[in-house]
Short mmCIF file of C-alpha atoms and ligand atoms in Angstrom, two decimals:
data_model
loop_
_atom_site.label_atom_id
_atom_site.label_comp_id
_atom_site.label_asym_id
_atom_site.label_seq_id
_atom_site.Cartn_x
_atom_site.Cartn_y
_atom_site.Cartn_z
CA MET P 191 0.00 0.00 0.00
CA ASN P 192 1.28 3.49 -0.77
CA LEU P 193 0.37 6.63 1.16
CA GLN P 194 -2.39 7.76 -1.22
CA GLN P 195 -4.07 4.36 -0.92
CA ALA P 196 -4.18 4.66 2.88
CA ALA P 197 -7.86 5.39 3.52
CA SER P 198 -7.90 5.27 7.30
CA ILE P 199 -5.69 5.56 10.37
CA SER P 200 -5.77 1.73 10.52
CA ASP P 201 -4.15 1.67 7.08
CA LEU P 202 -1.44 4.05 8.29
CA ARG P 203 -0.93 1.86 11.34
CA GLU P 204 -0.38 -1.11 9.03
CA MET P 205 2.13 0.90 6.97
CA ALA P 206 3.95 1.90 10.18
CA ARG P 207 4.03 -1.76 11.27
CA GLN P 208 5.73 -2.69 8.01
CA GLN P 209 8.27 0.17 8.13
CA LEU P 210 9.43 -0.11 11.73
CA PRO P 211 11.40 -2.79 13.55
CA LYS P 212 9.00 -4.67 15.85
CA MET P 213 10.53 -3.19 19.03
CA VAL P 214 9.94 0.38 17.77
CA PHE P 215 6.42 -0.32 16.45
CA ASP P 216 5.54 -1.99 19.76
CA TYR P 217 6.84 1.04 21.67
CA ILE P 218 4.28 3.21 19.84
CA ASP P 219 1.46 0.70 19.62
CA GLY P 220 1.83 -0.99 23.01
CA ALA P 221 0.37 -0.04 26.36
CA ALA P 222 0.67 -0.95 30.03
CA GLY P 223 0.10 -4.41 31.49
CA GLU P 224 -2.40 -6.57 29.64
CA GLU P 225 -3.43 -3.50 27.58
CA ILE P 226 -7.02 -3.74 28.86
CA THR P 227 -7.42 0.05 29.13
CA ALA P 228 -5.94 0.56 25.66
CA LYS P 229 -8.53 -1.90 24.23
CA ARG P 230 -11.33 -0.32 26.28
CA ASN P 231 -10.39 3.11 24.91
CA ARG P 232 -11.29 1.81 21.45
CA GLU P 233 -14.25 -0.43 22.31
CA ALA P 234 -16.08 2.24 24.32
CA PHE P 235 -16.63 4.33 21.16
CA ASN P 236 -19.05 1.59 20.04
CA ASP P 237 -21.40 2.52 22.91
CA VAL P 238 -21.72 6.17 21.81
CA HIS P 239 -24.24 6.63 18.98
CA LEU P 240 -24.49 9.73 16.84
CA THR P 241 -27.85 10.90 15.48
CA PRO P 242 -28.10 11.12 11.68
CA ASN P 243 -30.12 14.10 10.56
CA GLY P 244 -31.14 14.60 6.91
CA LEU P 245 -33.10 17.35 5.14
CA VAL P 246 -30.92 20.04 6.70
CA ASP P 247 -29.03 22.47 4.48
CA VAL P 248 -25.40 21.61 5.21
CA SER P 249 -24.09 22.92 1.86
CA THR P 250 -22.15 25.60 3.74
CA ARG P 251 -20.36 24.28 6.78
CA SER P 252 -17.01 24.49 8.57
CA VAL P 253 -15.08 22.29 10.99
CA GLY P 254 -13.10 25.36 12.11
CA SER P 255 -13.06 26.15 15.80
CA GLN P 256 -11.17 28.04 18.50
CA LEU P 257 -8.89 26.92 21.30
CA PHE P 258 -7.82 29.46 23.93
CA GLY P 259 -8.99 32.25 21.66
CA SER P 260 -6.93 31.10 18.64
CA LYS P 261 -8.51 29.88 15.43
CA VAL P 262 -7.85 26.23 14.55
CA ALA P 263 -8.71 24.59 11.23
CA PHE P 264 -10.43 21.80 13.17
CA PRO P 265 -10.61 21.10 16.90
CA VAL P 266 -7.62 18.78 17.04
CA VAL P 267 -4.17 19.06 18.62
CA ILE P 268 -1.05 16.98 17.93
CA GLY P 269 -0.34 15.84 21.47
CA PRO P 270 3.04 15.37 23.16
CA THR P 271 4.95 12.22 22.36
CA GLY P 272 8.53 11.38 23.30
CA LEU P 273 11.19 9.71 21.15
CA ASN P 274 9.69 10.96 17.88
CA GLY P 275 13.13 10.83 16.26
CA ALA P 276 13.06 7.04 16.60
CA PHE P 277 10.03 6.79 14.30
CA TRP P 278 11.30 9.06 11.52
CA PRO P 279 14.45 11.21 11.30
CA ASP P 280 13.75 14.57 12.94
CA GLY P 281 10.29 13.30 13.85
CA ASP P 282 9.57 16.24 16.18
CA LEU P 283 10.18 18.69 13.34
CA ALA P 284 7.97 16.71 10.94
CA LEU P 285 5.10 16.74 13.46
CA ALA P 286 5.58 20.44 14.23
CA ARG P 287 5.64 21.38 10.51
CA ALA P 288 2.57 19.27 9.72
CA ALA P 289 0.63 20.87 12.58
CA ALA P 290 1.62 24.33 11.32
CA LEU P 291 0.47 23.48 7.78
CA ALA P 292 -2.77 22.01 9.08
CA GLU P 293 -3.32 25.10 11.29
CA ILE P 294 -3.63 23.21 14.55
CA PRO P 295 -1.52 23.29 17.74
CA PHE P 296 1.52 21.07 18.28
CA VAL P 297 2.55 20.05 21.80
CA LEU P 298 6.30 19.61 22.26
CA SER P 299 7.18 16.86 24.75
CA THR P 300 9.81 17.13 27.49
CA ALA P 301 11.09 13.86 26.00
CA ALA P 302 11.59 15.31 22.49
CA THR P 303 14.58 14.16 20.47
CA ALA P 304 15.33 17.63 19.06
CA ASN P 305 16.47 20.72 20.93
CA LEU P 306 14.27 23.71 21.63
CA ASP P 307 15.76 26.05 19.01
CA THR P 308 15.48 23.51 16.20
CA VAL P 309 11.86 22.58 16.91
CA SER P 310 10.91 26.21 17.40
CA GLN P 311 12.16 27.06 13.90
CA SER P 312 9.76 24.47 12.43
CA ALA P 313 6.76 25.04 14.68
CA GLY P 314 3.90 27.31 13.66
CA PRO P 315 2.31 29.98 15.85
CA LEU P 316 0.16 27.44 17.73
CA ARG P 317 2.96 25.91 19.81
CA TRP P 318 2.35 24.36 23.21
CA PHE P 319 4.72 22.64 25.63
CA GLN P 320 4.32 19.52 27.81
CA LEU P 321 6.11 19.26 31.15
CA TYR P 322 7.02 16.28 33.29
CA MET P 323 7.57 17.66 36.78
CA MET P 324 11.19 17.39 37.93
CA LYS P 325 12.63 17.21 41.45
CA ASP P 326 14.87 20.23 40.81
CA ARG P 327 12.48 23.20 40.77
CA GLY P 328 15.27 25.52 39.68
CA LEU P 329 15.68 23.38 36.58
CA VAL P 330 11.92 23.52 35.88
CA GLU P 331 11.88 27.28 36.29
CA ALA P 332 14.79 27.77 33.87
CA PHE P 333 13.12 25.27 31.51
CA LEU P 334 9.83 27.17 31.54
CA GLN P 335 11.46 30.55 31.10
CA ARG P 336 13.19 29.40 27.90
CA VAL P 337 10.10 27.65 26.62
CA PHE P 338 7.98 30.79 27.11
CA GLU P 339 10.63 32.93 25.40
CA HIS P 340 10.42 30.56 22.42
CA GLY P 341 6.76 31.43 21.99
CA TYR P 342 5.09 28.42 23.69
CA ASP P 343 2.09 29.95 25.44
CA VAL P 344 0.18 26.88 26.63
CA LEU P 345 1.76 24.48 29.13
CA GLN P 346 0.44 20.98 29.69
CA LEU P 347 1.55 19.41 32.96
CA THR P 348 1.29 15.63 32.66
CA VAL P 349 0.05 14.19 35.96
CA ASP P 350 -0.52 10.50 35.24
CA THR P 351 3.16 9.53 35.33
CA SER P 352 4.19 9.55 39.02
CA VAL P 353 6.00 6.36 37.99
CA SER P 354 6.20 5.07 34.44
CA GLY P 355 3.76 2.38 33.29
CA ARG P 356 4.99 -1.19 33.00
CA ARG P 357 4.84 -1.86 29.27
CA ASN P 358 5.09 -5.58 28.76
CA ARG P 359 5.84 -5.40 25.02
CA ASP P 360 8.88 -3.16 25.71
CA ILE P 361 10.11 -5.54 28.41
CA ARG P 362 9.77 -8.57 26.11
CA ASN P 363 11.49 -6.74 23.24
CA GLY P 364 14.29 -5.34 25.42
CA PHE P 365 13.38 -1.83 24.24
CA THR P 366 15.34 0.81 26.16
CA LEU P 367 16.83 4.24 25.54
CA PRO P 368 19.62 4.38 24.49
CA PHE P 369 18.82 1.36 22.27
CA ARG P 370 20.40 -1.88 23.46
CA TRP P 371 21.65 -3.65 20.39
CA THR P 372 20.93 -7.30 21.22
CA MET P 373 21.22 -9.91 18.46
CA LYS P 374 17.40 -10.03 18.25
CA ASN P 375 17.13 -6.25 17.85
CA LEU P 376 19.93 -6.18 15.26
CA MET P 377 18.14 -8.85 13.20
CA ASP P 378 14.87 -6.97 13.59
CA SER P 379 16.55 -3.79 12.27
CA ALA P 380 18.26 -5.64 9.41
CA VAL P 381 14.89 -6.66 7.95
CA HIS P 382 13.76 -3.01 8.05
CA PRO P 383 16.56 -1.46 5.99
CA ARG P 384 14.78 1.84 5.26
CA TRP P 385 14.43 2.58 8.97
CA SER P 386 17.97 1.34 9.74
CA PHE P 387 19.60 3.48 7.02
CA SER P 388 17.63 6.56 8.02
CA MET P 389 18.68 6.09 11.66
CA LEU P 390 22.31 5.61 10.62
CA ARG P 391 22.12 8.88 8.69
CA SER P 392 20.33 10.93 11.37
CA GLY P 393 22.08 9.35 14.38
CA VAL P 394 20.71 7.46 17.36
CA PRO P 395 17.75 9.38 18.84
CA MET P 396 18.54 11.05 22.16
CA LEU P 397 16.57 13.17 24.63
CA ARG P 398 18.06 16.33 23.13
CA LEU P 399 15.50 18.76 24.46
CA PHE P 400 16.07 17.63 28.03
CA GLU P 401 19.83 17.71 27.52
CA ASP P 402 19.51 21.20 26.08
CA ILE P 403 17.96 22.39 29.30
CA ALA P 404 19.56 20.15 31.95
CA GLY P 405 23.04 20.16 30.42
CA ALA P 406 25.23 17.23 29.39
CA PRO P 407 24.99 14.13 31.59
CA PRO P 408 27.82 13.44 34.03
CA GLN P 409 30.55 10.98 33.00
CA GLY P 410 29.25 7.41 32.85
CA ALA P 411 25.53 8.36 32.80
CA THR P 412 23.17 8.85 29.88
CA ILE P 413 20.71 11.71 29.51
CA SER P 414 17.88 9.15 29.94
CA ASP P 415 19.37 8.20 33.36
CA VAL P 416 19.46 11.86 34.35
CA MET P 417 15.86 12.41 33.24
CA GLN P 418 14.65 9.28 35.06
CA GLN P 419 16.40 10.42 38.25
CA GLN P 420 14.90 13.90 37.91
CA LEU P 421 11.24 12.86 37.46
CA SER P 422 9.28 13.77 40.57
CA SER P 423 6.95 11.26 42.30
CA SER P 424 6.04 13.63 45.10
CA PHE P 425 4.45 16.61 43.31
CA THR P 426 0.91 17.17 44.64
CA TRP P 427 -2.15 19.35 44.11
CA ILE P 428 -0.75 21.69 46.77
CA ASP P 429 2.51 22.09 44.81
CA LEU P 430 0.53 23.07 41.72
CA GLY P 431 0.25 26.60 43.12
CA TRP P 432 4.03 26.90 42.73
CA LEU P 433 3.80 26.04 39.03
CA ARG P 434 0.78 28.27 38.47
CA SER P 435 2.60 31.26 39.94
CA ARG P 436 5.63 30.70 37.70
CA TRP P 437 3.97 30.04 34.34
CA LYS P 438 2.72 33.16 32.59
CA GLY P 439 0.75 31.43 29.85
CA LYS P 440 -2.27 29.11 29.88
CA LEU P 441 -1.91 26.07 32.13
CA MET P 442 -3.50 22.72 31.30
CA ILE P 443 -3.46 19.54 33.36
CA LYS P 444 -3.02 16.42 31.22
CA GLY P 445 -4.11 13.09 32.66
CA ILE P 446 -7.42 14.01 34.28
CA SER P 447 -9.64 10.98 34.70
CA SER P 448 -12.46 11.85 37.06
CA PRO P 449 -14.85 14.75 37.77
CA THR P 450 -13.20 15.24 41.18
CA GLN P 451 -9.78 15.72 39.62
CA ALA P 452 -11.26 18.05 37.01
CA CYS P 453 -12.69 20.30 39.75
CA GLN P 454 -9.41 20.16 41.71
CA ALA P 455 -7.56 21.27 38.58
CA ILE P 456 -9.90 24.24 38.14
CA ASP P 457 -9.53 25.18 41.83
CA ALA P 458 -5.74 25.09 41.38
CA GLY P 459 -6.00 27.67 38.60
CA ALA P 460 -5.82 25.47 35.50
CA ASP P 461 -7.14 27.02 32.29
CA GLY P 462 -7.78 23.68 30.68
CA LEU P 463 -7.76 19.89 31.08
CA VAL P 464 -6.82 16.94 28.95
CA VAL P 465 -9.01 14.01 29.91
CA SER P 466 -6.48 11.27 29.32
CA ASN P 467 -5.31 7.85 30.45
CA HIS P 468 -2.12 8.26 28.41
CA GLY P 469 -3.52 5.95 25.73
CA GLY P 470 -3.57 3.10 28.29
CA ARG P 471 0.20 3.37 28.71
CA GLN P 472 0.15 4.12 32.43
CA LEU P 473 -2.45 2.55 34.77
CA ASP P 474 -3.99 -0.53 33.18
CA GLY P 475 -7.56 -1.26 34.32
CA THR P 476 -9.08 2.22 34.17
CA ARG P 477 -12.23 3.30 32.34
CA SER P 478 -11.83 4.70 28.86
CA THR P 479 -11.71 8.47 28.51
CA ILE P 480 -14.85 8.62 26.33
CA GLU P 481 -16.72 6.96 29.24
CA TRP P 482 -15.40 9.56 31.72
CA LEU P 483 -15.93 12.52 29.40
CA PRO P 484 -19.69 13.22 29.95
CA GLU P 485 -19.33 13.26 33.73
CA ILE P 486 -16.28 15.51 33.54
CA VAL P 487 -17.98 17.90 31.10
CA ALA P 488 -20.97 18.10 33.46
CA ALA P 489 -18.75 18.74 36.51
CA VAL P 490 -16.70 21.40 34.73
CA ASP P 491 -19.88 23.08 33.45
CA GLY P 492 -18.13 25.36 30.94
CA ARG P 493 -15.59 26.76 33.45
CA THR P 494 -12.55 25.52 31.54
CA THR P 495 -11.37 24.15 28.18
CA VAL P 496 -11.79 20.37 27.98
CA LEU P 497 -9.69 18.32 25.58
CA VAL P 498 -9.71 14.54 25.50
CA ASP P 499 -7.31 11.91 24.18
CA SER P 500 -6.73 8.14 24.26
CA GLY P 501 -7.93 5.85 21.50
CA PHE P 502 -8.97 8.42 18.87
CA ARG P 503 -8.50 6.85 15.43
CA SER P 504 -11.14 8.50 13.22
CA GLY P 505 -13.05 11.69 12.58
CA ILE P 506 -16.13 9.86 13.77
CA ASP P 507 -14.44 9.30 17.17
CA ILE P 508 -13.62 13.01 17.24
CA GLY P 509 -17.23 13.87 16.33
CA LYS P 510 -18.46 11.71 19.24
CA ALA P 511 -16.19 13.54 21.70
CA ILE P 512 -17.44 16.91 20.42
CA ALA P 513 -21.03 15.71 20.64
CA LEU P 514 -20.33 14.70 24.26
CA GLY P 515 -19.13 18.23 25.04
CA ALA P 516 -15.33 18.23 24.53
CA ASP P 517 -13.78 21.37 23.07
CA GLY P 518 -11.28 19.31 21.11
CA VAL P 519 -9.32 16.10 20.78
CA GLN P 520 -5.64 15.52 21.24
CA LEU P 521 -3.87 12.92 19.11
CA GLY P 522 -1.14 10.48 20.10
CA ARG P 523 -0.71 7.35 18.05
CA ALA P 524 -2.92 8.42 15.12
CA THR P 525 -0.37 10.97 13.89
CA LEU P 526 2.58 8.81 14.97
CA TYR P 527 1.43 6.04 12.62
CA GLY P 528 1.41 8.63 9.83
CA LEU P 529 4.87 9.83 10.87
CA ALA P 530 6.34 6.33 10.85
CA ALA P 531 4.65 5.54 7.53
CA ALA P 532 5.89 8.58 5.57
CA GLY P 533 7.29 11.40 7.75
CA GLU P 534 5.70 14.84 7.47
CA LYS P 535 3.59 13.75 4.45
CA GLY P 536 2.28 10.83 6.47
CA VAL P 537 1.30 13.11 9.38
CA LEU P 538 -0.48 15.46 6.96
CA HIS P 539 -2.24 12.49 5.41
CA ALA P 540 -3.41 11.33 8.86
CA LEU P 541 -4.73 14.83 9.61
CA ASP P 542 -6.48 15.00 6.19
CA ILE P 543 -8.22 11.69 6.85
CA LEU P 544 -9.40 12.81 10.29
CA LYS P 545 -10.55 16.22 9.09
CA SER P 546 -12.45 14.83 6.13
CA GLU P 547 -14.10 12.15 8.32
CA LEU P 548 -15.10 14.79 10.88
CA ASP P 549 -16.52 17.05 8.17
CA ARG P 550 -18.60 14.17 6.76
CA THR P 551 -19.77 13.12 10.24
CA MET P 552 -20.86 16.67 10.97
CA ALA P 553 -22.76 16.98 7.68
CA LEU P 554 -24.53 13.63 8.12
CA CYS P 555 -25.60 14.70 11.61
CA GLY P 556 -27.12 17.82 10.04
CA ALA P 557 -24.60 20.11 11.75
CA ARG P 558 -22.97 23.03 9.96
CA SER P 559 -20.47 23.84 12.69
CA ILE P 560 -18.64 22.24 15.57
CA ILE P 561 -21.00 24.03 18.00
CA GLU P 562 -24.01 22.51 16.23
CA LEU P 563 -22.50 19.03 16.56
CA ARG P 564 -22.78 19.25 20.35
CA GLY P 565 -25.46 16.98 21.68
CA ARG P 566 -26.11 15.13 18.38
CA LEU P 567 -26.31 11.80 20.14
CA GLU P 568 -28.89 9.07 19.91
CA LYS P 569 -28.12 7.44 23.22
CA LEU P 570 -26.33 9.14 26.04
CA ASN P 571 -24.27 7.26 28.58
CA SER P 572 -25.55 9.44 31.40
CA PRO P 573 -28.33 12.00 31.66
CA SER P 574 -25.93 14.89 32.26
CA THR P 575 -23.81 14.33 29.21
CA THR P 576 -23.75 17.37 27.05
CA ARG P 577 -24.03 21.05 26.50
CA SER P 578 -26.77 21.27 23.92
CA ALA P 579 -26.41 22.66 20.42
CA GLY P 580 -25.97 26.40 20.38
CA ASP P 581 -24.60 26.63 23.97
C1 FMN Z 805 4.99 6.76 21.67
C2 FMN Z 805 4.29 7.63 22.65
C3 FMN Z 805 5.02 8.54 23.41
C4 FMN Z 805 4.35 9.38 24.32
N1 FMN Z 805 5.08 10.32 25.00
C5 FMN Z 805 4.43 11.20 25.82
C6 FMN Z 805 5.14 12.26 26.44
O1 FMN Z 805 6.35 12.44 26.26
N2 FMN Z 805 4.44 13.10 27.26
C7 FMN Z 805 3.08 12.95 27.49
O2 FMN Z 805 2.49 13.72 28.24
N3 FMN Z 805 2.39 11.96 26.87
C8 FMN Z 805 3.03 11.10 26.04
N4 FMN Z 805 2.32 10.13 25.39
C9 FMN Z 805 0.85 10.05 25.59
C10 FMN Z 805 0.12 10.90 24.55
O3 FMN Z 805 0.34 12.27 24.72
C11 FMN Z 805 -1.39 10.63 24.60
O4 FMN Z 805 -1.86 10.86 25.92
C12 FMN Z 805 -1.78 9.23 24.18
O5 FMN Z 805 -0.95 8.77 23.14
C13 FMN Z 805 -3.23 9.22 23.72
O6 FMN Z 805 -3.62 7.95 23.32
P1 FMN Z 805 -3.68 7.49 21.78
O7 FMN Z 805 -2.27 7.29 21.37
O8 FMN Z 805 -4.45 6.21 21.86
O9 FMN Z 805 -4.36 8.56 21.01
C14 FMN Z 805 2.96 9.27 24.49
C15 FMN Z 805 2.24 8.36 23.71
C16 FMN Z 805 2.89 7.55 22.81
C17 FMN Z 805 2.07 6.61 21.97
#
């Protein structure tokens, strides 16, 4: 299959599977434990039913929307993912450029494989930054100062990673950073020559952004060791005040998975939330985010921007989240499959598929705008699910 034949995100996933060594594909595709949450994230979409609505003039319509007062071509964000340079050379730049071309925000991860200056040259005006809280607050402060000066005006603090998830596929494959070249991994790479040659040319992916800010690792340690040692497991809701007072831009909390947490985030001064279970990569055994979404939307009651991620693979999925009251959807694997399949072109293709599917979903529901799509559901999971059309 070539890129133009790829009709869906599943097709791009299949292309990515063929391009990448198994250990790298499994790093993207895999999740924590038995991957029950990751499966639930997908299955739960089947329980949300949109309402078709004909005999409505939808000849003029737009999927355009706004996030934090900025226009977006459709209510979608390329979310933060680490190690992008392992999926395609300069993967962070390819994702940032594609987001800029598609006129949607790009979230740069703390675990990016390119440094801040380089990514910033490729990123468009809608540039956001994702933070993993570190033990050294001085380091975080310096980090945030530079990020803000580079034009990133929305910060997403990821809060579902007090420890990292146990990803069984990575353990079985011996996937670590820096790569450990076991005989099995070497053979795996040898049968994926395109990936191997491109990695030889671009160099082994490293946590360059973190190195850029934290400095070179001490003798005998890798930058991954330093980052692992720095990650904080003790940051609490009380400490959030410290971050709020130091970040001048919009603050979002990523990894919200209950109405209680959503309200705590608002009380702590957050401007937005990402309802997320990290794509099932952290705690296995949780509900899917699309199941939590209606209750969270009801609890928030319009007080803050609500984005959702985890399991989104089509414009129909995105339409369901909008219908349930989300302001937008953040993407993880969907655009990574595109990246691994064909670099920047593959990411753009993934975004085109999602946008066109969302546009069609909206039209078939008889909605001419994202606002009108709200509430276009046949069966609601709970009585308090949505803001109604026109709210
Ligand atoms: C390969 C990979 C790397 C990720 N790295 C990060 C990261 O550095 N920071 C973060 O907050 N989330 C990270 N995530 C989680 C995503 O931001 C997002 O929450 C998740 O992928 C959504 O699920 P989905 O992939 O099913 O859409 C990563 C996800 C993947 C698949």
